[in-house]
Amino acid sequence: NKLGRGHRDKVQQFMTITGSSEKASILALKSSDWHLEGAFDVFYSQPQVKSYADIRRVEELYKRYKDPYVDMILADGITLLCSDLQVDPQDIVMLVLSWHMKAATMCEFSKQEFFGCLQALGIDTLEKFRDRVQFMRSDLKDEQKFHEIYNFAFGWAKEKGQKSLALDTAIGMWQLLFEEKQWPLVDHWCQFLQVRHNKAISRDTWSQLLEFARMVDPTLSNYDAEGAWPYLIDEFVEYLNENGIIEKGHLNDGNQKC
């Protein structure tokens, strides 16, 4: 392949991040018209593709973050990982990483979760880890992946042994997730919960709210009062109308942050 310097640089970068062969890298880049992000999409969407990760290097990374007393990565290790990855611990990309890890609990990675994720993604150096995590932001733009990440967040964020999600935690997660989706009613929803509900959030309410945000126009022009929404969402619609937040098919501005 007679490639120009720019293309050769992209091939090298692609090979470094994915651990794929030169041939596979060129094919992925060509199929995306030499756009790196598109090429990553092509590469990682193929389930048969397995990036190579050196297990000894993965072990070294794990040891760097592992708790000294427990065979897990806990809050201090995750803080160090965030520092190494150059991301804020509150950055939504850490939720996306936890989804890739299939992590059972917030602020914890088991050895199995950590190894499984890094091997699946072909990560065995900090450089690859940093590049891959930055690319994970694109998962949020994929409708199906966002849906999976949203549903994952409920189980990940709730306290161990609890069926429901604490209200303060749920509000924090909604603000984080809907900042990506830019749902205009999220702050009104948070205020409504604090004023009228003030209880933990069920899984059904959590999952149905995403459907509501997707399907119902922010002005409620297509809201069906006879629809099978959870009672809390129906009460929220009443709250919007009672407080003049929705008037004659228009969403009034001036909403305050929770």
Short mmCIF file of N, CA and C in Angstrom, two decimals, residues 51-191:
data_model
loop_
_atom_site.label_atom_id
_atom_site.label_comp_id
_atom_site.label_asym_id
_atom_site.label_seq_id
_atom_site.Cartn_x
_atom_site.Cartn_y
_atom_site.Cartn_z
N SER A 51 -9.18 -7.63 20.05
CA SER A 51 -7.89 -6.95 20.12
C SER A 51 -6.99 -7.71 21.08
N TYR A 52 -5.72 -7.72 20.78
CA TYR A 52 -4.77 -8.45 21.61
C TYR A 52 -4.32 -7.58 22.78
N ALA A 53 -4.33 -8.16 23.97
CA ALA A 53 -3.81 -7.47 25.15
C ALA A 53 -2.83 -8.40 25.86
N ASP A 54 -1.66 -7.89 26.17
CA ASP A 54 -0.64 -8.66 26.88
C ASP A 54 -1.07 -8.81 28.34
N ILE A 55 -1.37 -10.05 28.74
CA ILE A 55 -1.91 -10.29 30.08
C ILE A 55 -0.97 -9.83 31.18
N ARG A 56 0.33 -9.90 30.94
CA ARG A 56 1.29 -9.46 31.97
C ARG A 56 1.21 -7.94 32.18
N ARG A 57 1.01 -7.22 31.08
CA ARG A 57 0.88 -5.77 31.20
C ARG A 57 -0.45 -5.38 31.88
N VAL A 58 -1.51 -6.14 31.57
CA VAL A 58 -2.80 -5.89 32.23
C VAL A 58 -2.65 -6.12 33.74
N GLU A 59 -1.90 -7.16 34.11
CA GLU A 59 -1.64 -7.46 35.52
C GLU A 59 -0.90 -6.30 36.20
N GLU A 60 0.05 -5.73 35.48
CA GLU A 60 0.81 -4.59 36.02
C GLU A 60 -0.11 -3.39 36.27
N LEU A 61 -1.00 -3.14 35.31
CA LEU A 61 -1.95 -2.04 35.48
C LEU A 61 -2.86 -2.31 36.67
N TYR A 62 -3.33 -3.55 36.78
CA TYR A 62 -4.23 -3.89 37.89
C TYR A 62 -3.53 -3.67 39.24
N LYS A 63 -2.29 -4.10 39.33
CA LYS A 63 -1.53 -3.95 40.58
C LYS A 63 -1.35 -2.48 40.96
N ARG A 64 -1.26 -1.63 39.94
CA ARG A 64 -1.08 -0.20 40.20
C ARG A 64 -2.30 0.38 40.93
N TYR A 65 -3.49 -0.13 40.59
CA TYR A 65 -4.71 0.46 41.15
C TYR A 65 -5.35 -0.37 42.25
N LYS A 66 -4.93 -1.60 42.42
CA LYS A 66 -5.53 -2.51 43.40
C LYS A 66 -5.38 -2.00 44.83
N ASP A 67 -6.42 -2.22 45.63
CA ASP A 67 -6.35 -1.87 47.05
C ASP A 67 -5.30 -2.74 47.74
N PRO A 68 -4.53 -2.18 48.68
CA PRO A 68 -3.48 -2.97 49.33
C PRO A 68 -4.00 -4.10 50.21
N TYR A 69 -5.26 -4.03 50.63
CA TYR A 69 -5.79 -5.02 51.57
C TYR A 69 -6.86 -5.94 50.95
N VAL A 70 -7.44 -5.54 49.84
CA VAL A 70 -8.51 -6.32 49.22
C VAL A 70 -8.16 -6.52 47.75
N ASP A 71 -8.50 -7.68 47.20
CA ASP A 71 -8.18 -7.97 45.80
C ASP A 71 -9.23 -7.33 44.87
N MET A 72 -9.30 -6.02 44.95
CA MET A 72 -10.23 -5.23 44.14
C MET A 72 -9.65 -3.83 43.95
N ILE A 73 -10.18 -3.11 42.99
CA ILE A 73 -9.86 -1.70 42.85
C ILE A 73 -10.99 -0.92 43.51
N LEU A 74 -10.67 -0.15 44.55
CA LEU A 74 -11.68 0.60 45.29
C LEU A 74 -11.52 2.10 45.02
N ALA A 75 -12.17 2.94 45.83
CA ALA A 75 -12.25 4.38 45.55
C ALA A 75 -10.89 5.03 45.33
N ASP A 76 -9.90 4.71 46.18
CA ASP A 76 -8.59 5.34 46.03
C ASP A 76 -7.93 4.94 44.71
N GLY A 77 -8.08 3.66 44.35
CA GLY A 77 -7.51 3.18 43.09
C GLY A 77 -8.18 3.80 41.89
N ILE A 78 -9.49 4.00 41.98
CA ILE A 78 -10.22 4.64 40.88
C ILE A 78 -9.84 6.11 40.76
N THR A 79 -9.61 6.76 41.89
CA THR A 79 -9.14 8.16 41.87
C THR A 79 -7.79 8.25 41.15
N LEU A 80 -6.89 7.31 41.46
CA LEU A 80 -5.58 7.28 40.79
C LEU A 80 -5.74 6.98 39.30
N LEU A 81 -6.64 6.05 38.98
CA LEU A 81 -6.90 5.73 37.57
C LEU A 81 -7.40 6.96 36.82
N CYS A 82 -8.33 7.70 37.44
CA CYS A 82 -8.85 8.93 36.81
C CYS A 82 -7.72 9.92 36.56
N SER A 83 -6.82 10.05 37.53
CA SER A 83 -5.68 10.95 37.38
C SER A 83 -4.80 10.51 36.21
N ASP A 84 -4.54 9.21 36.12
CA ASP A 84 -3.72 8.67 35.02
C ASP A 84 -4.40 8.85 33.66
N LEU A 85 -5.74 8.72 33.66
CA LEU A 85 -6.49 8.84 32.41
C LEU A 85 -6.77 10.31 32.05
N GLN A 86 -6.45 11.19 32.97
CA GLN A 86 -6.65 12.63 32.79
C GLN A 86 -8.13 12.97 32.61
N VAL A 87 -8.96 12.33 33.45
CA VAL A 87 -10.39 12.64 33.44
C VAL A 87 -10.84 12.93 34.87
N ASP A 88 -11.85 13.79 35.01
CA ASP A 88 -12.43 14.09 36.31
C ASP A 88 -13.23 12.87 36.79
N PRO A 89 -13.14 12.51 38.07
CA PRO A 89 -13.91 11.36 38.56
C PRO A 89 -15.42 11.51 38.34
N GLN A 90 -15.91 12.77 38.23
CA GLN A 90 -17.34 13.02 38.00
C GLN A 90 -17.70 13.03 36.52
N ASP A 91 -16.71 12.84 35.65
CA ASP A 91 -16.94 12.84 34.21
C ASP A 91 -17.80 11.63 33.83
N ILE A 92 -18.79 11.84 32.99
CA ILE A 92 -19.70 10.76 32.59
C ILE A 92 -18.96 9.61 31.89
N VAL A 93 -17.77 9.90 31.36
CA VAL A 93 -17.02 8.84 30.68
C VAL A 93 -16.64 7.73 31.67
N MET A 94 -16.57 8.04 32.97
CA MET A 94 -16.28 7.00 33.97
C MET A 94 -17.48 6.06 34.14
N LEU A 95 -18.68 6.58 33.93
CA LEU A 95 -19.87 5.71 33.90
C LEU A 95 -19.80 4.79 32.69
N VAL A 96 -19.40 5.35 31.55
CA VAL A 96 -19.29 4.54 30.33
C VAL A 96 -18.23 3.46 30.51
N LEU A 97 -17.10 3.82 31.13
CA LEU A 97 -16.06 2.83 31.40
C LEU A 97 -16.60 1.73 32.32
N SER A 98 -17.35 2.12 33.35
CA SER A 98 -17.92 1.13 34.27
C SER A 98 -18.89 0.20 33.55
N TRP A 99 -19.61 0.74 32.57
CA TRP A 99 -20.51 -0.08 31.74
C TRP A 99 -19.68 -1.09 30.93
N HIS A 100 -18.58 -0.65 30.35
CA HIS A 100 -17.70 -1.57 29.63
C HIS A 100 -17.12 -2.62 30.58
N MET A 101 -16.86 -2.22 31.83
CA MET A 101 -16.32 -3.14 32.83
C MET A 101 -17.38 -4.15 33.29
N LYS A 102 -18.67 -3.81 33.03
CA LYS A 102 -19.78 -4.57 33.60
C LYS A 102 -19.69 -4.55 35.13
N ALA A 103 -19.32 -3.40 35.65
CA ALA A 103 -19.10 -3.25 37.09
C ALA A 103 -20.41 -3.38 37.86
N ALA A 104 -20.37 -4.16 38.94
CA ALA A 104 -21.58 -4.40 39.73
C ALA A 104 -21.91 -3.21 40.63
N THR A 105 -20.89 -2.48 41.07
CA THR A 105 -21.08 -1.42 42.07
C THR A 105 -20.24 -0.19 41.74
N MET A 106 -20.81 0.98 42.02
CA MET A 106 -20.09 2.23 41.83
C MET A 106 -18.83 2.26 42.70
N CYS A 107 -17.76 2.82 42.15
CA CYS A 107 -16.49 2.99 42.88
C CYS A 107 -15.82 1.66 43.24
N GLU A 108 -16.11 0.62 42.48
CA GLU A 108 -15.45 -0.67 42.68
C GLU A 108 -15.26 -1.37 41.34
N PHE A 109 -14.08 -1.92 41.12
CA PHE A 109 -13.85 -2.82 39.99
C PHE A 109 -13.24 -4.10 40.56
N SER A 110 -13.89 -5.23 40.31
CA SER A 110 -13.28 -6.49 40.71
C SER A 110 -12.16 -6.83 39.73
N LYS A 111 -11.31 -7.76 40.13
CA LYS A 111 -10.22 -8.17 39.25
C LYS A 111 -10.78 -8.74 37.95
N GLN A 112 -11.85 -9.54 38.07
CA GLN A 112 -12.47 -10.15 36.89
C GLN A 112 -13.04 -9.08 35.96
N GLU A 113 -13.68 -8.06 36.52
CA GLU A 113 -14.25 -6.99 35.70
C GLU A 113 -13.16 -6.22 34.97
N PHE A 114 -12.10 -5.90 35.70
CA PHE A 114 -10.99 -5.13 35.14
C PHE A 114 -10.30 -5.89 34.02
N PHE A 115 -9.94 -7.14 34.29
CA PHE A 115 -9.24 -7.96 33.29
C PHE A 115 -10.13 -8.21 32.07
N GLY A 116 -11.40 -8.54 32.32
CA GLY A 116 -12.32 -8.83 31.21
C GLY A 116 -12.47 -7.65 30.27
N CYS A 117 -12.60 -6.46 30.84
CA CYS A 117 -12.77 -5.24 30.04
C CYS A 117 -11.52 -4.94 29.24
N LEU A 118 -10.37 -4.93 29.91
CA LEU A 118 -9.12 -4.55 29.22
C LEU A 118 -8.75 -5.55 28.13
N GLN A 119 -8.99 -6.83 28.39
CA GLN A 119 -8.69 -7.84 27.36
C GLN A 119 -9.64 -7.70 26.18
N ALA A 120 -10.93 -7.45 26.46
CA ALA A 120 -11.92 -7.30 25.38
C ALA A 120 -11.60 -6.10 24.50
N LEU A 121 -11.06 -5.04 25.11
CA LEU A 121 -10.78 -3.81 24.37
C LEU A 121 -9.34 -3.71 23.89
N GLY A 122 -8.53 -4.72 24.20
CA GLY A 122 -7.14 -4.71 23.74
C GLY A 122 -6.30 -3.65 24.42
N ILE A 123 -6.59 -3.39 25.71
CA ILE A 123 -5.86 -2.36 26.47
C ILE A 123 -4.82 -3.04 27.35
N ASP A 124 -3.55 -2.69 27.16
CA ASP A 124 -2.53 -3.23 28.06
C ASP A 124 -1.46 -2.19 28.42
N THR A 125 -1.70 -0.94 28.01
CA THR A 125 -0.81 0.16 28.42
C THR A 125 -1.68 1.35 28.80
N LEU A 126 -1.11 2.25 29.57
CA LEU A 126 -1.84 3.44 29.98
C LEU A 126 -2.20 4.31 28.77
N GLU A 127 -1.29 4.34 27.78
CA GLU A 127 -1.55 5.13 26.57
C GLU A 127 -2.79 4.61 25.85
N LYS A 128 -2.88 3.29 25.68
CA LYS A 128 -4.05 2.70 25.02
C LYS A 128 -5.31 2.94 25.85
N PHE A 129 -5.16 2.83 27.17
CA PHE A 129 -6.29 3.03 28.07
C PHE A 129 -6.82 4.46 27.91
N ARG A 130 -5.92 5.42 27.92
CA ARG A 130 -6.29 6.83 27.82
C ARG A 130 -6.99 7.11 26.48
N ASP A 131 -6.41 6.59 25.40
CA ASP A 131 -7.00 6.80 24.07
C ASP A 131 -8.37 6.15 23.97
N ARG A 132 -8.49 4.94 24.49
CA ARG A 132 -9.76 4.21 24.38
C ARG A 132 -10.86 4.87 25.21
N VAL A 133 -10.50 5.36 26.41
CA VAL A 133 -11.49 6.02 27.26
C VAL A 133 -11.99 7.30 26.60
N GLN A 134 -11.10 8.04 25.96
CA GLN A 134 -11.54 9.25 25.26
C GLN A 134 -12.51 8.89 24.13
N PHE A 135 -12.26 7.76 23.48
CA PHE A 135 -13.15 7.33 22.40
C PHE A 135 -14.50 6.87 22.94
N MET A 136 -14.54 6.43 24.20
CA MET A 136 -15.79 5.93 24.79
C MET A 136 -16.89 6.97 24.81
N ARG A 137 -16.52 8.25 24.75
CA ARG A 137 -17.54 9.30 24.73
C ARG A 137 -18.50 9.12 23.55
N SER A 138 -18.00 8.55 22.47
CA SER A 138 -18.85 8.37 21.29
C SER A 138 -19.95 7.34 21.55
N ASP A 139 -19.77 6.47 22.57
CA ASP A 139 -20.83 5.50 22.91
C ASP A 139 -22.12 6.22 23.29
N LEU A 140 -21.98 7.41 23.89
CA LEU A 140 -23.15 8.16 24.35
C LEU A 140 -23.97 8.71 23.19
N LYS A 141 -23.36 8.82 22.03
CA LYS A 141 -24.07 9.34 20.85
C LYS A 141 -24.83 8.25 20.12
N ASP A 142 -24.51 6.99 20.45
CA ASP A 142 -25.20 5.84 19.85
C ASP A 142 -26.47 5.58 20.66
N GLU A 143 -27.63 5.64 20.00
CA GLU A 143 -28.92 5.54 20.70
C GLU A 143 -29.05 4.25 21.51
N GLN A 144 -28.68 3.13 20.90
CA GLN A 144 -28.80 1.84 21.57
C GLN A 144 -27.84 1.74 22.77
N LYS A 145 -26.60 2.19 22.55
CA LYS A 145 -25.61 2.13 23.64
C LYS A 145 -26.01 3.06 24.79
N PHE A 146 -26.53 4.26 24.45
CA PHE A 146 -26.97 5.18 25.50
C PHE A 146 -28.08 4.53 26.32
N HIS A 147 -29.00 3.85 25.65
CA HIS A 147 -30.10 3.16 26.34
C HIS A 147 -29.54 2.12 27.32
N GLU A 148 -28.55 1.36 26.86
CA GLU A 148 -27.94 0.33 27.71
C GLU A 148 -27.19 0.96 28.89
N ILE A 149 -26.46 2.04 28.62
CA ILE A 149 -25.70 2.72 29.67
C ILE A 149 -26.67 3.30 30.70
N TYR A 150 -27.76 3.89 30.23
CA TYR A 150 -28.77 4.48 31.11
C TYR A 150 -29.35 3.41 32.04
N ASN A 151 -29.76 2.27 31.48
CA ASN A 151 -30.34 1.20 32.30
C ASN A 151 -29.30 0.59 33.24
N PHE A 152 -28.05 0.48 32.77
CA PHE A 152 -26.96 -0.03 33.60
C PHE A 152 -26.76 0.86 34.83
N ALA A 153 -26.89 2.18 34.64
CA ALA A 153 -26.59 3.14 35.70
C ALA A 153 -27.44 2.93 36.94
N PHE A 154 -28.67 2.44 36.79
CA PHE A 154 -29.54 2.23 37.94
C PHE A 154 -28.95 1.21 38.91
N GLY A 155 -28.63 0.02 38.40
CA GLY A 155 -28.07 -1.03 39.25
C GLY A 155 -26.69 -0.69 39.78
N TRP A 156 -25.92 0.01 38.96
CA TRP A 156 -24.56 0.39 39.33
C TRP A 156 -24.54 1.40 40.46
N ALA A 157 -25.49 2.34 40.45
CA ALA A 157 -25.48 3.45 41.41
C ALA A 157 -26.22 3.16 42.71
N LYS A 158 -27.10 2.15 42.73
CA LYS A 158 -27.86 1.92 43.96
C LYS A 158 -27.02 1.21 45.02
N GLU A 159 -27.41 1.41 46.27
CA GLU A 159 -26.71 0.78 47.39
C GLU A 159 -26.86 -0.73 47.31
N LYS A 160 -25.83 -1.45 47.74
CA LYS A 160 -25.89 -2.91 47.76
C LYS A 160 -27.07 -3.38 48.61
N GLY A 161 -27.81 -4.33 48.08
CA GLY A 161 -28.93 -4.90 48.82
C GLY A 161 -30.23 -4.12 48.72
N GLN A 162 -30.19 -2.95 48.08
CA GLN A 162 -31.39 -2.12 47.92
C GLN A 162 -32.03 -2.36 46.55
N LYS A 163 -33.35 -2.32 46.50
CA LYS A 163 -34.05 -2.49 45.23
C LYS A 163 -34.24 -1.15 44.51
N SER A 164 -34.29 -0.08 45.31
CA SER A 164 -34.53 1.25 44.74
C SER A 164 -33.26 2.10 44.81
N LEU A 165 -33.30 3.20 44.09
CA LEU A 165 -32.16 4.11 44.02
C LEU A 165 -32.46 5.35 44.86
N ALA A 166 -31.55 5.69 45.78
CA ALA A 166 -31.74 6.87 46.64
C ALA A 166 -32.01 8.10 45.78
N LEU A 167 -32.93 8.95 46.22
CA LEU A 167 -33.38 10.08 45.41
C LEU A 167 -32.22 11.00 45.03
N ASP A 168 -31.37 11.37 45.98
CA ASP A 168 -30.24 12.27 45.68
C ASP A 168 -29.32 11.67 44.63
N THR A 169 -29.08 10.36 44.75
CA THR A 169 -28.22 9.69 43.76
C THR A 169 -28.89 9.68 42.40
N ALA A 170 -30.19 9.38 42.38
CA ALA A 170 -30.94 9.34 41.11
C ALA A 170 -30.90 10.69 40.42
N ILE A 171 -31.10 11.77 41.19
CA ILE A 171 -31.08 13.12 40.63
C ILE A 171 -29.71 13.42 40.03
N GLY A 172 -28.65 13.08 40.76
CA GLY A 172 -27.29 13.30 40.24
C GLY A 172 -27.05 12.54 38.94
N MET A 173 -27.53 11.29 38.89
CA MET A 173 -27.34 10.49 37.69
C MET A 173 -28.16 11.04 36.52
N TRP A 174 -29.40 11.47 36.80
CA TRP A 174 -30.23 12.03 35.73
C TRP A 174 -29.61 13.30 35.14
N GLN A 175 -29.09 14.15 36.02
CA GLN A 175 -28.48 15.38 35.52
C GLN A 175 -27.26 15.07 34.65
N LEU A 176 -26.51 14.07 35.06
CA LEU A 176 -25.33 13.67 34.29
C LEU A 176 -25.72 13.09 32.93
N LEU A 177 -26.69 12.18 32.93
CA LEU A 177 -27.09 11.50 31.70
C LEU A 177 -27.86 12.41 30.75
N PHE A 178 -28.78 13.20 31.31
CA PHE A 178 -29.61 14.04 30.43
C PHE A 178 -28.91 15.31 29.99
N GLU A 179 -27.75 15.59 30.59
CA GLU A 179 -26.93 16.67 30.05
C GLU A 179 -26.45 16.27 28.66
N GLU A 180 -26.21 14.95 28.49
CA GLU A 180 -25.80 14.44 27.17
C GLU A 180 -26.96 14.50 26.19
N LYS A 181 -28.15 14.13 26.67
CA LYS A 181 -29.32 14.08 25.78
C LYS A 181 -30.02 15.43 25.67
N GLN A 182 -29.65 16.35 26.55
CA GLN A 182 -30.21 17.71 26.55
C GLN A 182 -31.74 17.69 26.58
N TRP A 183 -32.29 16.97 27.57
CA TRP A 183 -33.74 16.95 27.78
C TRP A 183 -34.14 18.21 28.53
N PRO A 184 -34.95 19.09 27.95
CA PRO A 184 -35.23 20.39 28.56
C PRO A 184 -35.97 20.32 29.89
N LEU A 185 -36.60 19.18 30.19
CA LEU A 185 -37.42 19.10 31.39
C LEU A 185 -36.68 18.49 32.59
N VAL A 186 -35.41 18.16 32.44
CA VAL A 186 -34.72 17.43 33.51
C VAL A 186 -34.70 18.19 34.84
N ASP A 187 -34.46 19.50 34.80
CA ASP A 187 -34.40 20.27 36.05
C ASP A 187 -35.78 20.38 36.70
N HIS A 188 -36.82 20.51 35.87
CA HIS A 188 -38.19 20.53 36.40
C HIS A 188 -38.53 19.18 37.03
N TRP A 189 -38.08 18.11 36.41
CA TRP A 189 -38.31 16.76 36.94
C TRP A 189 -37.64 16.62 38.31
N CYS A 190 -36.41 17.07 38.44
CA CYS A 190 -35.69 17.00 39.71
C CYS A 190 -36.41 17.80 40.79
N GLN A 191 -36.85 19.02 40.44
CA GLN A 191 -37.55 19.86 41.40
C GLN A 191 -38.86 19.22 41.83
#
